[in-house]
Coordinates of C-alpha atoms in Angstrom, one line a residue:
M721 CA 118.4 -8.4 -13.2
G722 CA 114.8 -10.0 -15.0
Y723 CA 114.4 -12.5 -11.3
Y724 CA 115.0 -9.3 -8.5
D725 CA 112.5 -7.5 -9.8
D726 CA 110.2 -10.7 -10.5
H727 CA 110.3 -11.0 -6.9
V728 CA 109.8 -7.8 -6.1
T729 CA 107.1 -7.8 -7.5
E730 CA 105.5 -10.4 -6.4
Q731 CA 106.6 -9.3 -2.8
I732 CA 104.8 -5.5 -3.1
S733 CA 101.8 -7.2 -5.1
R734 CA 101.6 -9.5 -1.6
R735 CA 101.4 -6.6 0.1
N736 CA 98.9 -4.1 -1.4
N737 CA 96.5 -7.0 -1.4
R738 CA 96.5 -7.5 2.7
N739 CA 96.9 -3.6 2.8
R740 CA 92.8 -3.7 1.1
G741 CA 91.1 -5.9 2.9
V742 CA 92.2 -4.2 6.3
P743 CA 89.7 -1.5 5.6
I744 CA 87.2 -3.9 4.4
I745 CA 87.2 -5.9 8.1
A746 CA 87.6 -3.0 9.9
A747 CA 83.9 -1.7 7.9
F748 CA 82.3 -5.1 8.7
I749 CA 83.2 -4.8 12.5
G750 CA 82.2 -0.7 12.9
S751 CA 78.7 -1.3 11.4
I752 CA 78.2 -4.8 13.8
I753 CA 78.7 -2.3 16.3
G754 CA 76.6 0.4 15.1
G755 CA 73.9 -1.7 15.2
L756 CA 73.9 -3.3 18.6
C757 CA 74.2 -0.1 20.0
V758 CA 71.3 2.2 18.3
L759 CA 69.2 -1.7 19.6
F760 CA 70.0 -0.7 23.1
S761 CA 69.7 2.8 23.1
I762 CA 66.4 2.5 21.7
P763 CA 64.5 1.2 24.5
I764 CA 66.2 3.8 26.5
L765 CA 65.6 6.7 24.3
S766 CA 62.3 5.7 23.7
N767 CA 61.5 6.1 27.7
F768 CA 62.9 9.4 27.9
G769 CA 60.8 10.0 25.3
L770 CA 63.0 11.1 23.2
L771 CA 61.7 8.5 20.0
P772 CA 58.2 10.2 18.2
Y773 CA 56.7 6.4 19.4
N774 CA 55.9 4.8 22.8
L775 CA 57.4 1.8 22.8
N776 CA 55.8 -0.4 25.6
T777 CA 57.6 -4.1 26.8
E778 CA 55.1 -5.1 29.4
P779 CA 52.1 -7.0 27.4
E780 CA 48.5 -5.2 27.6
S781 CA 46.2 -7.3 30.3
V782 CA 42.8 -8.1 28.6
A783 CA 39.2 -7.5 30.4
V784 CA 36.8 -10.2 30.4
F785 CA 33.2 -7.9 31.7
D786 CA 30.6 -10.9 33.1
S787 CA 27.9 -9.4 30.2
Q788 CA 25.0 -10.2 33.2
T789 CA 26.7 -7.2 35.3
P790 CA 26.7 -3.7 34.6
Q791 CA 29.7 -2.8 34.5
E792 CA 31.0 0.9 35.9
G793 CA 32.0 3.9 33.9
L794 CA 30.2 1.4 30.3
Q795 CA 27.4 2.9 28.8
T796 CA 24.8 1.4 27.3
V797 CA 24.0 3.0 23.1
S798 CA 19.7 3.6 22.5
L799 CA 19.6 3.7 19.2
D800 CA 16.5 6.4 18.0
V801 CA 14.3 4.5 15.3
N802 CA 12.1 7.2 15.2
S803 CA 10.9 7.7 11.4
N804 CA 7.9 9.4 9.8
V805 CA 6.6 6.1 8.7
T806 CA 6.7 4.3 12.8
Q807 CA 5.0 8.0 14.1
A808 CA 2.4 7.5 11.4
V809 CA 1.9 3.5 12.0
D810 CA 2.1 4.3 16.2
R811 CA -0.8 6.4 15.5
V812 CA -3.4 4.1 13.5
S813 CA -2.6 0.7 13.9
D814 CA -4.7 0.1 16.7
A815 CA -7.5 1.0 14.7
V816 CA -7.1 -1.0 12.4
V817 CA -9.6 -4.5 13.5
G818 CA -9.9 -7.6 12.7
V819 CA -14.0 -8.8 11.5
I820 CA -14.4 -12.0 11.3
N821 CA -17.6 -13.1 9.2
M822 CA -19.8 -16.5 11.0
Q823 CA -21.3 -18.3 8.8
Q824 CA -22.6 -21.3 9.6
S825 CA -23.6 -21.3 14.2
N826 CA -22.9 -25.4 14.1
F827 CA -20.6 -25.3 17.5
F828 CA -18.5 -28.7 15.5
S829 CA -18.0 -27.7 12.6
S830 CA -14.0 -26.4 11.7
S831 CA -12.7 -23.4 11.9
D832 CA -12.3 -22.7 8.4
S833 CA -15.6 -23.9 7.7
N834 CA -17.0 -21.5 9.5
E835 CA -15.0 -18.1 9.5
G836 CA -13.8 -16.0 7.2
T837 CA -11.5 -12.7 8.3
G838 CA -11.2 -9.4 6.9
S839 CA -9.9 -5.9 8.3
G840 CA -11.8 -2.8 9.2
V841 CA -11.1 1.0 11.4
I842 CA -13.0 2.6 13.7
Y843 CA -13.4 5.4 12.2
K844 CA -16.1 6.8 15.3
K845 CA -16.4 6.0 19.0
S846 CA -19.2 8.0 20.8
G847 CA -21.2 7.4 24.3
D848 CA -20.7 3.8 25.2
K849 CA -19.9 3.1 21.2
A850 CA -17.9 2.9 18.2
Y851 CA -17.8 2.1 14.8
V852 CA -16.3 0.1 11.9
V853 CA -16.3 0.8 8.6
T854 CA -14.4 -2.8 5.9
N855 CA -16.1 -4.0 2.6
H856 CA -18.8 -5.4 1.9
H857 CA -17.6 -8.6 0.6
V858 CA -15.8 -9.5 4.4
I859 CA -19.5 -9.5 6.0
E860 CA -21.6 -10.6 2.8
R861 CA -23.4 -13.6 4.1
A862 CA -22.6 -13.1 7.9
N863 CA -24.9 -15.1 10.6
E864 CA -22.9 -13.4 13.0
I865 CA -20.1 -10.4 13.2
E866 CA -17.4 -10.7 15.9
V867 CA -14.6 -7.6 15.6
S868 CA -11.4 -8.9 17.0
L869 CA -9.4 -5.0 19.2
A870 CA -5.4 -4.4 18.5
D871 CA -5.0 -6.6 21.8
G872 CA -6.6 -9.3 20.2
T873 CA -9.9 -9.1 22.7
R874 CA -13.0 -10.2 20.7
V875 CA -16.3 -8.3 21.3
P876 CA -19.7 -8.9 18.8
A877 CA -21.5 -6.9 16.2
K878 CA -24.2 -5.1 14.8
L879 CA -24.1 -4.3 11.0
L880 CA -25.4 -0.7 10.4
G881 CA -25.5 -0.9 6.6
T882 CA -24.1 -2.0 3.4
D883 CA -23.4 -0.8 0.1
V884 CA -22.4 -2.9 -2.4
I885 CA -21.9 -0.3 -4.7
T886 CA -19.1 1.3 -3.7
D887 CA -18.2 -2.1 -1.3
L888 CA -18.5 -0.2 2.0
A889 CA -19.7 -1.6 4.5
V890 CA -20.6 0.0 8.4
L891 CA -20.1 -2.0 12.0
E892 CA -21.5 -1.1 16.1
I893 CA -19.8 -2.7 18.5
D894 CA -19.1 -1.8 22.6
G895 CA -16.8 0.9 22.8
E896 CA -15.9 -0.2 26.1
N897 CA -12.2 -1.5 25.0
V898 CA -11.6 1.2 22.9
E899 CA -8.9 4.3 23.0
T900 CA -7.6 4.8 19.7
V901 CA -9.5 5.9 16.8
A902 CA -8.8 6.3 13.2
E903 CA -8.8 9.9 11.7
F904 CA -9.3 10.3 8.2
G905 CA -7.5 12.5 5.8
S906 CA -7.8 13.6 1.9
S907 CA -7.8 10.9 -0.6
E908 CA -8.6 14.2 -3.6
T909 CA -4.9 15.9 -2.6
L910 CA -2.8 13.0 -3.4
R911 CA 0.4 13.3 -5.0
V912 CA 1.5 10.2 -6.9
G913 CA 4.5 8.7 -5.7
E914 CA 4.2 10.0 -2.5
P915 CA 4.3 7.4 0.9
A916 CA 0.9 5.0 1.2
L917 CA 1.3 2.4 3.9
A918 CA -1.2 -0.8 4.0
I919 CA -1.9 -1.7 7.8
G920 CA -4.6 -4.8 7.8
N921 CA -4.8 -8.4 9.1
P922 CA -3.8 -10.1 5.7
L923 CA -4.7 -14.4 5.8
G924 CA -6.5 -13.5 8.9
L925 CA -5.8 -12.9 12.3
R926 CA -2.1 -14.4 12.4
F927 CA -0.9 -12.1 11.3
S928 CA -2.9 -9.5 12.8
S929 CA -1.7 -4.9 12.9
T930 CA 0.3 -6.6 9.8
V931 CA 2.4 -2.9 8.2
T932 CA 3.3 -2.4 4.8
Q933 CA 4.9 0.5 2.5
G934 CA 5.0 1.6 -1.1
I935 CA 3.9 4.5 -3.0
I936 CA -0.1 5.7 -5.0
S937 CA 1.0 4.3 -8.0
A938 CA -2.0 6.4 -9.2
T939 CA -4.7 9.0 -7.6
E940 CA -7.4 7.6 -10.1
R941 CA -8.2 4.5 -11.9
S942 CA -11.3 2.9 -12.3
I943 CA -12.4 -1.1 -12.1
P944 CA -14.8 -3.1 -13.3
V945 CA -17.4 -4.6 -11.1
D946 CA -20.0 -7.0 -11.3
L947 CA -22.7 -6.5 -8.3
T948 CA -24.4 -9.0 -9.6
G949 CA -23.1 -12.5 -10.5
N950 CA -24.2 -12.5 -14.0
G951 CA -20.9 -11.7 -15.6
Q952 CA -21.5 -8.5 -16.9
I953 CA -20.1 -5.3 -16.2
D954 CA -22.2 -3.2 -14.5
W955 CA -20.1 -0.3 -12.3
H956 CA -16.8 0.9 -12.3
A957 CA -15.5 1.6 -9.0
E958 CA -12.7 4.0 -8.5
V959 CA -10.1 3.8 -6.9
L960 CA -6.7 4.9 -5.8
Q961 CA -3.5 2.1 -7.0
T962 CA -0.6 1.9 -4.2
D963 CA 1.8 -1.1 -4.6
A964 CA 1.9 -2.0 -1.4
A965 CA 1.1 -5.3 -0.4
I966 CA -2.4 -6.5 0.0
N967 CA -4.0 -9.7 0.3
P968 CA -6.2 -10.9 1.6
G969 CA -7.3 -10.9 4.8
N970 CA -6.2 -7.0 4.1
S971 CA -9.8 -6.1 2.5
G972 CA -11.3 -3.7 4.8
G973 CA -8.1 -2.0 5.9
A974 CA -6.1 1.0 5.9
L975 CA -4.2 2.6 3.6
V976 CA -2.9 5.5 4.8
N977 CA -0.8 8.4 4.2
I978 CA 2.2 9.3 6.0
E979 CA 0.9 11.9 8.0
G980 CA -1.1 8.2 9.7
Q981 CA -4.4 10.0 8.0
V982 CA -6.7 7.1 6.5
I983 CA -6.5 8.3 3.2
G984 CA -8.6 4.6 1.4
I985 CA -10.3 1.7 3.1
N986 CA -8.4 -1.5 1.2
S987 CA -11.0 -3.1 -1.1
M988 CA -9.3 -5.2 -3.6
K989 CA -6.4 -7.1 -5.0
I990 CA -5.4 -8.1 -9.0
A991 CA -4.5 -12.1 -7.9
Q992 CA -2.5 -13.2 -10.8
S993 CA 0.7 -15.2 -10.3
S994 CA 2.0 -12.8 -13.2
V995 CA 1.2 -9.4 -11.0
E996 CA 2.5 -8.2 -8.4
G997 CA 2.0 -4.6 -6.8
I998 CA -1.1 -3.4 -7.8
G999 CA -3.2 -3.5 -4.8
F1000 CA -6.4 -0.7 -4.7
A1001 CA -8.7 1.7 -2.0
I1002 CA -11.4 2.9 -2.0
P1003 CA -10.8 7.3 -1.6
T1004 CA -12.2 8.3 1.4
A1005 CA -14.1 11.6 -1.1
I1006 CA -16.3 8.6 -2.3
A1007 CA -16.4 6.0 0.8
L1008 CA -16.1 9.8 4.0
P1009 CA -20.5 10.5 1.9
V1010 CA -21.4 6.1 1.8
I1011 CA -19.9 5.7 5.5
E1012 CA -22.3 8.7 6.9
D1013 CA -25.5 7.4 4.7
L1014 CA -24.8 3.9 6.2
E1015 CA -24.9 4.5 10.5
S1016 CA -27.3 7.0 9.6
I1017 CA -30.0 5.4 8.1
G1018 CA -29.4 1.9 6.8
E1019 CA -28.0 2.3 3.6
V1020 CA -27.2 4.8 0.6
R1021 CA -30.0 6.4 -0.8
R1022 CA -29.5 7.3 -5.0
P1023 CA -31.5 8.1 -7.8
Q1024 CA -33.4 5.9 -10.3
M1025 CA -34.5 6.6 -13.8
G1026 CA -36.1 2.4 -14.0
V1027 CA -34.7 1.8 -16.7
G1028 CA -32.1 -1.8 -18.0
I1029 CA -29.4 -1.0 -19.8
R1030 CA -26.7 -2.5 -21.8
S1031 CA -23.8 0.0 -23.5
L1032 CA -24.1 -0.1 -27.5
S1033 CA -20.5 -1.2 -27.2
E1034 CA -21.9 -4.3 -26.2
I1035 CA -24.6 -4.7 -29.1
P1036 CA -23.0 -6.4 -32.4
S1037 CA -22.6 -3.1 -34.7
A1038 CA -25.0 -5.2 -37.4
Y1039 CA -27.9 -3.9 -35.3
W1040 CA -26.9 -0.1 -35.4
Q1041 CA -28.1 1.0 -38.0
E1042 CA -30.7 -1.9 -38.7
T1043 CA -32.6 -2.1 -35.9
L1044 CA -31.6 1.2 -33.5
K1045 CA -31.2 2.9 -36.8
L1046 CA -28.7 5.5 -35.6
P1047 CA -27.2 7.9 -37.6
E1048 CA -23.4 6.1 -38.2
D1049 CA -21.6 9.0 -36.6
I1050 CA -23.2 7.8 -33.5
K1051 CA -20.1 5.1 -31.6
G1052 CA -20.9 5.0 -27.9
G1053 CA -24.1 5.4 -26.3
V1054 CA -26.6 3.1 -23.7
V1055 CA -28.8 1.4 -25.3
V1056 CA -33.1 0.6 -23.0
T1057 CA -33.4 -3.6 -22.3
S1058 CA -36.5 -2.4 -20.9
I1059 CA -38.6 0.0 -18.6
A1060 CA -39.7 -0.9 -14.8
P1061 CA -43.2 -0.4 -14.1
T1062 CA -44.8 3.2 -12.4
S1063 CA -40.8 4.0 -12.6
P1064 CA -39.7 7.8 -13.9
A1065 CA -39.4 6.1 -16.9
D1066 CA -41.8 5.2 -17.8
R1067 CA -43.6 8.4 -16.1
A1068 CA -41.9 9.6 -19.0
G1069 CA -42.5 7.8 -21.8
L1070 CA -38.7 6.2 -23.1
Q1071 CA -39.3 3.1 -24.2
E1072 CA -37.2 0.1 -25.1
Y1073 CA -34.0 0.6 -27.5
D1074 CA -34.1 3.9 -27.3
V1075 CA -30.5 5.0 -27.0
I1076 CA -29.1 7.0 -24.7
V1077 CA -26.5 9.5 -26.0
E1078 CA -27.0 12.7 -23.6
I1079 CA -28.2 13.8 -20.3
D1080 CA -28.5 17.2 -19.4
G1081 CA -25.8 18.3 -21.9
E1082 CA -23.2 15.6 -20.6
E1083 CA -22.2 13.0 -22.7
I1084 CA -23.2 9.0 -22.1
A1085 CA -20.9 6.8 -23.9
D1086 CA -21.1 3.5 -22.0
G1087 CA -23.5 2.4 -18.9
H1088 CA -20.4 3.0 -16.5
D1089 CA -20.5 6.7 -17.5
L1090 CA -25.2 7.4 -16.8
R1091 CA -24.5 5.8 -13.4
K1092 CA -21.7 7.8 -12.2
F1093 CA -23.5 11.1 -13.3
L1094 CA -26.6 9.8 -12.0
Y1095 CA -25.2 8.9 -8.7
T1096 CA -22.7 11.6 -8.1
E1097 CA -24.0 14.8 -9.6
K1098 CA -28.1 14.1 -9.6
K1099 CA -30.2 13.9 -6.2
I1100 CA -33.5 12.0 -6.0
G1101 CA -36.7 14.3 -6.8
D1102 CA -34.0 15.8 -9.8
E1103 CA -34.5 16.7 -13.4
I1104 CA -32.5 15.2 -16.3
D1105 CA -33.3 16.4 -20.3
V1106 CA -31.8 12.9 -20.9
T1107 CA -31.3 12.8 -25.1
V1108 CA -31.7 9.9 -27.3
Y1109 CA -32.6 8.4 -30.9
R1110 CA -36.0 6.8 -31.4
N1111 CA -35.5 5.0 -34.2
G1112 CA -33.1 7.7 -36.3
N1113 CA -34.5 11.0 -34.4
R1114 CA -33.0 13.0 -32.3
E1115 CA -35.2 13.5 -28.8
V1116 CA -34.8 14.6 -25.9
I1117 CA -37.2 14.0 -22.3
N1118 CA -37.8 15.3 -19.4
V1119 CA -37.2 13.0 -16.3
Q1120 CA -37.9 13.0 -12.3
L1121 CA -35.4 10.8 -10.6
A1122 CA -36.6 8.6 -8.1
E1123 CA -35.8 6.7 -5.4
Q1124 CA -32.9 3.4 -6.7
Q1125 CA -34.0 0.1 -4.8
S1126 CA -31.1 -2.1 -4.3
F1127 CA -29.9 -5.0 -6.5

């Protein structure tokens, strides 16, 4: 019985193993058949639109176009790049010209030695003449002056007048080829941060009509100016400050607002290697009266007292009480260093070493204050009350102003 039972058990086990392998083989064969059915049915279902996508077994054709030949059905895209800046430039750029200072007439001289270039702005056309404003230093010591128009035409220019104090000059040219005239805007309503465009000829006519963009950095800057070249500060120019790039050759060009109006005449730049983005322009509020005088009478008529002066701050403090005998509470003023014969000061009785501290009740702290008050507040023939300290005594002297002589 033991042998028989073992033999029967072994046969049953073998039969069971064979029976378990049958379902596995059947499942494998079924999966292969199912996969083939799906593979072959996809194109048929796609052609009948029964799939959520379209299976295209045909290769796409690639179109090759001749770039020189317009193709039917193609559209050309045109971008509109007009902006407030481009419109402002279009409005005024043709009125900005080159100004050539001819200092030698020798035909064989090199161009570098006989020409200096700057910029100018055509601000008026009357009859057959046109008028250009530029900087005094651009045309200084010129034997001849030429103006290069926006189209490159060069025409001779006549100097009508120049003013060293404001660094402005006015030229007259033939207006036959002039089509664009700049419009002046108000510099008194400018705000710090508003856009500003500088237009001119930096580095000469090769870069004519260059436009740079920035902002108004400051509306009131006072820059010391030596008018006589003696190393002494004679005047403080009241200017606009901008960070629009202004380079040599931009002098006399236009500083323009976003409306395309000229709000200043570019005049100078701090040209230090460590300083960038600081340029200056003469505001129209100061420039316009000067331009009118230069055009009509060839000069700017200003009142004068007829005295030589030095700011008290330029005098060693040891002399304030010892020589000038000033009270200790006086810290500012203008010292009279000379009196011109027959001048208003001479006739009024002003004396050397008088210290001017007030005019018409307005405090005078230095020479800049005195000139600014006379040039902006008074006219030729006006009478002023000048408060001075003389030998320690405070006095008031009446002076009638006369016309200033040129520097």
